[in-house]
CSV table of C-alpha atoms in Angstrom, one decimal:
chain,number,residue,atom,x,y,z
Y,154,MET,CA,104.6,-87.2,-32.8
Y,155,MET,CA,107.2,-84.4,-32.9
Y,156,ASN,CA,105.0,-82.3,-35.0
Y,157,SER,CA,102.1,-82.7,-32.6
Y,158,TYR,CA,104.5,-81.4,-29.7
Y,159,LEU,CA,105.1,-78.6,-32.1
Y,160,ARG,CA,101.8,-77.7,-33.1
Y,161,ALA,CA,100.7,-77.9,-29.5
Y,162,ALA,CA,103.5,-75.3,-28.3
Y,163,VAL,CA,102.7,-73.1,-30.9
Y,164,ALA,CA,98.9,-72.9,-29.8
Y,165,VAL,CA,99.9,-72.4,-26.4
Y,166,CYS,CA,102.2,-69.5,-27.6
Y,167,ILE,CA,99.2,-67.9,-29.4
Y,168,LEU,CA,97.0,-68.3,-26.4
Y,169,LEU,CA,99.5,-66.6,-24.2
Y,170,LEU,CA,100.2,-63.9,-26.4
Y,171,SER,CA,96.2,-63.3,-26.9
Y,172,LEU,CA,95.9,-62.7,-23.1
Y,173,PRO,CA,95.8,-59.1,-21.7
Y,174,VAL,CA,98.9,-57.8,-20.1
Y,175,LEU,CA,98.5,-56.6,-16.5
Y,176,ALA,CA,100.2,-53.4,-15.8
Y,177,VAL,CA,102.6,-53.5,-12.7
Y,178,PRO,CA,102.5,-50.1,-11.1
Y,179,SER,CA,105.7,-48.2,-10.6
Y,180,GLY,CA,106.8,-46.4,-7.6
Y,181,PRO,CA,105.6,-47.1,-3.8
Y,182,VAL,CA,102.3,-47.4,-2.4
Y,183,ILE,CA,101.2,-43.8,-1.6
Y,184,GLY,CA,97.8,-44.4,0.1
Y,185,LYS,CA,94.8,-46.3,-0.1
Y,186,VAL,CA,90.9,-45.9,-0.9
Y,187,ALA,CA,89.6,-45.4,2.4
Y,188,LEU,CA,85.8,-44.9,1.4
Y,189,VAL,CA,84.0,-45.3,-1.9
Y,190,LEU,CA,80.4,-45.1,-3.1
Y,191,GLY,CA,78.5,-45.5,-6.4
Y,192,SER,CA,80.1,-45.4,-10.0
Y,193,VAL,CA,84.1,-44.4,-9.6
Y,194,VAL,CA,86.3,-45.4,-12.5
Y,195,GLY,CA,90.1,-45.7,-11.5
Y,196,THR,CA,92.9,-45.2,-14.2
Y,197,ASP,CA,96.5,-46.4,-13.7
Y,198,GLN,CA,99.7,-44.7,-14.8
Y,199,ASP,CA,99.5,-46.7,-18.1
Y,200,GLY,CA,95.9,-45.5,-18.9
Y,201,ASP,CA,94.5,-48.9,-17.9
Y,202,THR,CA,91.2,-48.8,-15.8
Y,203,PHE,CA,90.9,-50.7,-12.6
Y,204,GLU,CA,88.1,-51.6,-9.9
Y,205,VAL,CA,88.1,-48.9,-7.0
Y,206,VAL,CA,86.9,-50.5,-3.9
Y,207,ARG,CA,87.8,-49.8,-0.2
Y,208,GLY,CA,91.3,-50.9,0.4
Y,209,THR,CA,92.4,-50.4,-3.1
Y,210,GLU,CA,96.3,-49.5,-3.0
Y,211,LEU,CA,97.2,-46.1,-4.6
Y,212,HIS,CA,100.1,-44.9,-6.5
Y,213,ALA,CA,101.0,-41.8,-7.8
Y,214,GLY,CA,99.4,-40.9,-11.2
Y,215,TYR,CA,96.2,-42.6,-10.5
Y,216,SER,CA,93.1,-40.8,-11.6
Y,217,PHE,CA,89.5,-41.0,-10.6
Y,218,GLU,CA,86.4,-40.2,-12.7
Y,219,THR,CA,83.1,-40.2,-10.3
Y,220,GLY,CA,79.7,-40.5,-11.6
Y,221,SER,CA,76.4,-39.2,-10.1
Y,222,ARG,CA,75.7,-40.0,-6.7
Y,223,SER,CA,79.5,-41.3,-6.3
Y,224,PHE,CA,82.5,-40.4,-4.5
Y,225,VAL,CA,86.0,-41.8,-3.6
Y,226,ARG,CA,88.1,-40.8,-0.4
Y,227,ALA,CA,91.7,-41.3,-0.9
Y,228,GLU,CA,93.9,-41.5,2.3
Y,229,MET,CA,97.4,-40.9,1.9
Y,230,ASN,CA,100.2,-42.8,4.4
Y,231,ASP,CA,100.3,-39.6,6.6
Y,232,GLY,CA,96.5,-39.5,7.0
Y,233,THR,CA,96.1,-36.6,4.4
Y,234,ARG,CA,92.4,-37.0,2.8
Y,235,MET,CA,91.4,-36.1,-0.5
Y,236,THR,CA,87.5,-36.7,-1.0
Y,237,ILE,CA,86.4,-36.4,-4.5
Y,238,SER,CA,82.9,-35.9,-5.0
Y,239,GLN,CA,80.4,-36.7,-7.6
Y,240,ASN,CA,81.0,-35.9,-11.3
Y,241,SER,CA,84.5,-35.1,-10.6
Y,242,THR,CA,87.8,-35.8,-12.4
Y,243,ALA,CA,90.9,-35.8,-10.2
Y,244,THR,CA,94.5,-37.1,-10.4
Y,245,LEU,CA,96.9,-38.0,-7.4
Y,246,ASP,CA,100.1,-36.5,-8.9
Y,247,GLN,CA,102.7,-37.1,-6.1
Y,248,PHE,CA,103.0,-37.9,-2.6
Y,249,SER,CA,106.2,-38.4,-0.2
Y,250,PHE,CA,106.5,-38.3,3.5
Y,251,ASN,CA,109.3,-38.8,5.9
Y,252,GLN,CA,107.9,-39.1,9.4
Y,253,SER,CA,111.0,-38.9,11.2
Y,254,ARG,CA,111.7,-35.4,9.8
Y,255,SER,CA,108.4,-34.4,9.5
Y,256,THR,CA,108.7,-33.4,5.7
Y,257,GLY,CA,107.0,-34.5,2.5
Y,258,THR,CA,104.9,-33.1,-0.3
Y,259,PHE,CA,101.3,-33.9,-1.8
Y,260,ASN,CA,100.3,-33.0,-5.3
Y,261,ALA,CA,96.8,-33.4,-7.1
Y,262,THR,CA,94.9,-32.0,-10.0
Y,263,VAL,CA,91.3,-31.5,-10.1
Y,264,LYS,CA,90.0,-30.9,-13.7
Y,265,LYS,CA,86.3,-30.6,-12.8
Y,266,GLY,CA,84.0,-31.2,-10.0
Y,267,SER,CA,84.3,-30.8,-6.2
Y,268,PHE,CA,86.5,-31.9,-3.5
Y,269,ARG,CA,87.6,-31.7,0.3
Y,270,TYR,CA,91.1,-31.7,1.4
Y,271,ILE,CA,92.2,-32.3,4.8
Y,272,SER,CA,96.0,-32.3,5.8
Y,273,GLY,CA,97.4,-35.2,7.5
Y,274,LEU,CA,100.9,-35.3,9.3
Y,275,LEU,CA,102.1,-33.0,6.4
Y,276,GLY,CA,100.3,-30.1,8.1
Y,277,ALA,CA,101.6,-31.0,11.4
Y,278,ALA,CA,104.8,-28.9,11.2
Y,279,GLY,CA,102.5,-25.8,11.0
Y,280,SER,CA,102.2,-23.0,8.3
Y,281,SER,CA,106.0,-22.5,7.7
Y,282,ARG,CA,106.0,-24.1,4.3
Y,283,VAL,CA,103.6,-25.1,1.4
Y,284,HIS,CA,103.4,-28.7,1.7
Y,285,SER,CA,100.7,-29.8,-0.8
Y,286,ARG,CA,99.7,-28.2,-4.0
Y,287,ILE,CA,96.3,-29.0,-5.9
Y,288,SER,CA,96.2,-27.6,-9.5
Y,289,THR,CA,93.0,-26.7,-11.2
Y,290,PRO,CA,92.1,-25.0,-14.4
Y,291,SER,CA,92.0,-21.6,-12.6
Y,292,GLY,CA,94.7,-21.7,-10.3
Y,293,VAL,CA,97.0,-23.8,-7.9
Y,294,ILE,CA,96.0,-24.0,-4.2
Y,295,GLY,CA,99.2,-24.1,-1.9
Y,296,VAL,CA,98.2,-25.9,1.2
Y,297,ARG,CA,100.1,-25.3,4.4
Y,298,GLY,CA,97.7,-27.2,6.5
Y,299,THR,CA,94.0,-27.7,7.8
Y,300,THR,CA,90.8,-27.8,5.3
Y,301,ILE,CA,89.7,-26.8,1.9
Y,302,VAL,CA,86.3,-27.5,0.3
Y,303,ALA,CA,86.1,-26.3,-3.3
Y,304,ILE,CA,84.2,-26.7,-6.4
Y,305,VAL,CA,85.8,-26.5,-10.0
Y,306,ASN,CA,83.1,-25.5,-12.8
Y,307,PRO,CA,83.1,-26.7,-16.5
Y,308,ASP,CA,84.4,-23.3,-17.8
Y,309,GLY,CA,87.3,-23.7,-15.5
Y,310,SER,CA,86.3,-21.2,-12.8
Y,311,MET,CA,86.3,-22.1,-9.1
Y,312,THR,CA,84.7,-21.3,-5.8
Y,313,ILE,CA,86.7,-21.9,-3.0
Y,314,THR,CA,86.1,-21.8,0.9
Y,315,ILE,CA,88.4,-22.1,3.9
Y,316,PRO,CA,86.8,-23.2,7.2
Y,317,ALA,CA,89.9,-22.4,9.1
Y,318,GLY,CA,92.9,-20.3,8.2
Y,319,THR,CA,93.4,-17.8,5.2
Y,320,VAL,CA,94.1,-17.7,1.6
Y,321,ASP,CA,96.2,-15.3,-0.4
Y,322,VAL,CA,95.2,-15.1,-4.0
Y,323,VAL,CA,98.0,-14.0,-6.1
Y,324,LEU,CA,96.4,-12.5,-9.4
Y,325,THR,CA,98.8,-12.3,-12.3
Y,326,GLN,CA,97.8,-9.2,-14.3
Y,327,SER,CA,98.1,-8.9,-18.3
Y,328,ASP,CA,101.5,-6.7,-17.7
Y,329,GLY,CA,103.0,-9.5,-15.5
Y,330,THR,CA,102.3,-7.7,-12.2
Y,331,LYS,CA,101.1,-9.6,-9.4
Y,332,VAL,CA,98.4,-8.2,-6.7
Y,333,THR,CA,97.5,-10.3,-3.5
Y,334,GLN,CA,94.2,-10.5,-1.8
Y,335,THR,CA,93.9,-12.4,1.4
Y,336,ILE,CA,90.7,-14.2,2.3
Y,337,GLY,CA,90.1,-16.0,5.4
Y,338,VAL,CA,89.6,-16.1,9.2
Y,339,GLY,CA,90.0,-12.5,10.3
Y,340,GLN,CA,89.8,-11.1,7.0
Y,341,SER,CA,86.6,-9.7,5.1
Y,342,SER,CA,85.6,-13.1,3.7
Y,343,GLN,CA,86.6,-16.6,4.0
Y,344,THR,CA,85.2,-17.6,0.5
Y,345,ILE,CA,86.3,-16.5,-3.0
Y,346,GLN,CA,85.2,-16.9,-6.6
Y,347,VAL,CA,88.0,-17.3,-9.2
Y,348,THR,CA,87.3,-17.0,-12.9
Y,349,SER,CA,88.9,-18.9,-15.6
Y,350,ASP,CA,91.2,-15.9,-16.3
Y,351,GLY,CA,92.3,-15.5,-12.9
Y,352,GLN,CA,90.1,-12.8,-11.6
Y,353,SER,CA,88.8,-13.1,-7.8
Y,354,THR,CA,86.0,-11.9,-5.9
Y,355,GLY,CA,85.4,-12.1,-2.1
Y,356,LEU,CA,82.1,-13.3,-1.0
Y,357,ASP,CA,80.4,-12.5,2.4
Y,358,GLN,CA,78.8,-15.7,2.5
Y,359,LEU,CA,78.7,-19.3,1.1
Y,360,PRO,CA,77.2,-19.3,-2.2
Y,361,THR,CA,74.3,-21.6,-2.7
Y,362,SER,CA,76.5,-23.9,-5.4
Y,363,LEU,CA,79.0,-24.6,-2.8
Y,364,GLN,CA,76.7,-25.1,0.0
Y,365,THR,CA,75.2,-27.9,-2.1
Y,366,VAL,CA,78.2,-29.5,-2.5
Y,367,VAL,CA,79.0,-29.6,0.9
Y,368,ASN,CA,75.4,-31.0,1.8
Y,369,GLU,CA,75.7,-33.6,-1.2
Y,370,LEU,CA,79.2,-34.9,0.2
Y,371,VAL,CA,77.7,-35.4,3.7
Y,372,ASP,CA,75.0,-37.1,2.5
Y,373,LEU,CA,77.2,-39.4,0.4
Y,374,VAL,CA,79.8,-40.1,3.1
Y,375,ASN,CA,76.8,-41.1,5.5
Y,376,GLU,CA,75.2,-43.4,2.9
Y,377,ALA,CA,78.9,-44.9,2.5
Y,378,GLU,CA,79.3,-45.3,6.3
Y,379,ASN,CA,75.7,-47.0,6.8
Y,380,PRO,CA,76.4,-50.6,7.6
Y,381,SER,CA,73.2,-51.6,5.4
Y,382,GLY,CA,74.3,-49.6,2.6
Y,383,THR,CA,75.5,-51.0,-0.7
Y,384,ASN,CA,76.8,-48.9,-3.7
Y,385,ASN,CA,75.2,-48.4,-7.2
Y,386,SER,CA,77.2,-51.5,-8.5
Y,387,GLY,CA,76.1,-53.8,-5.7
Y,388,THR,CA,79.5,-53.7,-3.7
Y,389,ASN,CA,78.9,-53.5,0.0
Y,390,ASP,CA,80.1,-50.2,1.3
Y,391,GLN,CA,80.2,-51.4,4.9
Y,392,GLY,CA,82.8,-50.5,7.3
Y,393,SER,CA,83.7,-48.7,10.3
Y,394,THR,CA,82.5,-45.2,10.7
Y,395,ASP,CA,85.2,-42.9,9.5
Y,396,PRO,CA,86.8,-40.3,12.2
Y,397,ASP,CA,85.4,-37.0,12.8
Y,398,GLU,CA,86.8,-34.6,10.2
Y,399,THR,CA,87.5,-31.8,12.8
Y,400,ASP,CA,89.3,-28.9,11.3
Y,401,PRO,CA,92.5,-28.4,12.9
Y,402,GLN,CA,94.0,-25.2,13.9
Y,403,PRO,CA,94.1,-22.3,11.4
Y,404,GLN,CA,96.8,-22.5,9.0
Y,405,THR,CA,97.9,-20.6,5.9
Y,406,TYR,CA,96.8,-21.5,2.2
Y,407,THR,CA,98.0,-19.9,-1.1
Y,408,LEU,CA,96.0,-19.9,-4.3
Y,409,ASP,CA,98.3,-18.6,-7.1
Y,410,THR,CA,96.2,-17.9,-10.4
Y,411,ASP,CA,99.6,-18.4,-12.2
Y,412,SER,CA,100.5,-22.2,-12.2
Y,413,THR,CA,104.2,-21.8,-12.8
Y,414,ALA,CA,104.8,-19.4,-9.9
Y,415,GLU,CA,105.9,-20.2,-6.5
Y,416,THR,CA,103.1,-20.3,-3.5
Y,417,ASN,CA,105.1,-18.6,-0.9
Y,418,THR,CA,103.5,-15.7,1.4
C-alpha cells in the first residue's frame, strides 16, 4: 500500500514539473491596452508571449509586434496614448507618474514601423522639461507634450511630423560637434526626414509615405471602434468610441540623433 502511495506521489510531482511555469510580471501596472485590432503579439519581461486584448494590463518591458491590418493602442495611467500601427515593433520601456506633483516619465522604443503618440497628464505642465523619450534607430525623440506621428523604416531612417509644436534636431557631426535644426509651427517646415546616419532634411509638405500611414491608422481605428467589427482572429473589438484625439496646445519636442545625449533645448 505504501509503495502505491509513493508511486502516486511521484507521478503527481512529475506532472507538476511538466506544467508550464507562468511568469509573474514585476513592477507596477503602468497602463492598459485601450484598443486592439488584428494580429498583435505581446511579449512580457521574460520573453514569453501573451494574448493582447482590450483591457490587458501593461508593465514596463512589455513589447508588441503588429501584423498586417493590425494595431494596438497602449494607454498609460496618466492618459498618455501610444498607438502602434501595422507591421511595427515597439517596447514600453518605462513609465511613472505622480499626479500630486505632476511629475513622471515615459520611455519607449520603436524598432520599426509607425506610431502616433499623444501626451496625457505628463504633458500638462507645459514645455519646461522633457518628460518622455521615444528611441528609434536614427534618433531619440524627447517629448515635452502634444502629438507625434512618425514612421521608422527598415533601414533605420525615419520621417516625423509635428501637428503642433516644434522639433529641435540635434545632429552629431563626425568630429563630435552638434548642429541644431528647428522644425515645427512657425518654422520653415513641420516635417523632417532623418537618415540612418543622423542627417536630416526639412520638408515643405507631408510625404506620401507618411500620409499613407496616417490614413491607414485612421482606417484601422475606425474598424476597431465599429460596434459590429471583429479582428482577424475572431475576437470582438466592440467597445465605446475613443475620445477625439484633439491636438493640445503647441509644446516643444527634441529629436537628438545621439541617443546618449541630453535632449534639453
